Amino acid sequence: MEERDFFDERTEPRNHMLTCPHCGKQDEYALSWLVRRKKSQLNGRADERDRARFAKALSYMVLRDDVAACKNIRCRKRFDLNGVKTMAFLD
Ligand SMILES: [Zn+2]
């Protein structure tokens, strides 16, 4: 089985406070995350090895965006999301 068979996958926006490096203005940005939530159970074709891997699997999310566009109308520049953690485990 593939790792993706262990998870339900969807895209979710999450808000982050970010500071534009060009103008220094802080604002809230909705960034796009790919959220992989562990399924409640595996389907029938899982073998013993798959079940062992599934037992250890954790829900997690990966940041999809790598740049943001500044919300300051006098700036509007794009900047890298270097300060944002790009991967996080979920409870
Ligand atoms: Zn800016």
Coordinates of C-alpha atoms and ligand atoms in Angstrom, one line a residue:
M1 CA 0.0 0.0 0.0
E2 CA 1.0 3.6 -0.6
E3 CA 1.4 6.1 2.2
R4 CA -1.5 8.0 0.7
D5 CA -3.8 5.1 1.3
F6 CA -3.4 5.8 5.1
F7 CA -4.8 9.3 4.9
D8 CA -7.7 11.4 3.8
E9 CA -6.2 14.3 2.0
R10 CA -7.6 17.8 1.6
T11 CA -6.6 21.4 1.3
E12 CA -7.3 23.8 4.1
P13 CA -6.5 27.5 4.7
R14 CA -4.9 28.5 7.9
N15 CA -4.3 31.9 9.2
H16 CA -0.7 33.1 10.0
M17 CA 0.6 36.4 11.2
L18 CA 3.3 37.4 8.7
T19 CA 5.6 40.4 8.4
C20 CA 6.4 41.7 5.0
P21 CA 10.2 42.1 4.7
H22 CA 9.8 44.9 2.2
C23 CA 7.6 47.3 4.1
G24 CA 7.7 45.7 7.6
K25 CA 3.9 45.6 8.0
Q26 CA 2.4 42.7 9.9
D27 CA -0.8 41.2 8.8
E28 CA -2.8 38.0 8.9
Y29 CA -2.6 35.7 5.8
A30 CA -4.6 32.6 5.0
L31 CA -2.0 30.1 3.8
S32 CA -2.9 26.9 1.9
W33 CA -2.1 23.6 3.7
L34 CA -2.4 20.1 2.4
V35 CA -3.8 18.2 5.4
R36 CA -3.4 14.5 5.6
R37 CA -5.7 13.0 8.3
K38 CA -5.1 9.4 9.2
K39 CA -8.1 7.2 8.3
S40 CA -10.0 5.6 11.1
Q41 CA -9.2 2.2 9.7
L42 CA -7.5 0.5 6.7
N43 CA -9.4 -1.2 4.0
G44 CA -9.4 -5.0 3.4
R45 CA -6.3 -5.3 1.2
A46 CA -3.8 -4.2 4.0
D47 CA -1.4 -6.9 5.0
E48 CA 0.5 -7.2 8.3
R49 CA 3.3 -4.9 7.2
D50 CA 0.8 -2.3 6.1
R51 CA -1.1 -2.5 9.4
A52 CA 2.2 -2.0 11.3
R53 CA 3.0 1.1 9.2
F54 CA -0.5 2.4 9.6
A55 CA -0.3 2.0 13.4
K56 CA 2.7 4.3 13.4
A57 CA 1.4 6.9 10.9
L58 CA 0.5 10.3 12.3
S59 CA -1.8 12.9 10.8
Y60 CA 0.1 15.8 9.4
M61 CA 0.0 18.8 7.2
V62 CA 2.3 20.3 4.6
L63 CA 2.4 24.0 3.6
R64 CA 1.6 24.3 -0.1
D65 CA 2.2 28.1 -0.5
D66 CA 5.8 29.3 -0.7
V67 CA 5.2 33.0 -1.3
A68 CA 2.6 35.5 -0.1
A69 CA 1.6 38.8 -1.6
C70 CA 1.8 41.7 0.8
K71 CA -1.6 43.1 1.8
N72 CA -0.3 46.6 2.2
I73 CA -1.8 48.4 -0.8
R74 CA 1.3 50.7 -1.0
C75 CA 3.6 47.7 -1.2
R76 CA 1.9 44.6 -2.7
K77 CA 5.2 42.9 -3.1
R78 CA 5.6 39.1 -2.9
F79 CA 7.8 37.6 -0.3
D80 CA 9.0 34.1 0.6
L81 CA 7.5 32.2 3.5
N82 CA 10.8 31.4 5.1
G83 CA 9.6 32.0 8.6
V84 CA 6.7 29.6 8.5
K85 CA 7.1 26.0 9.5
T86 CA 6.4 24.0 6.3
M87 CA 5.3 20.8 8.0
A88 CA 3.4 20.0 11.2
F89 CA 1.9 17.0 12.9
L90 CA -1.7 17.1 14.0
D91 CA -3.2 15.8 17.2
Ligands
ZN1 ZN 4.9 44.8 2.1

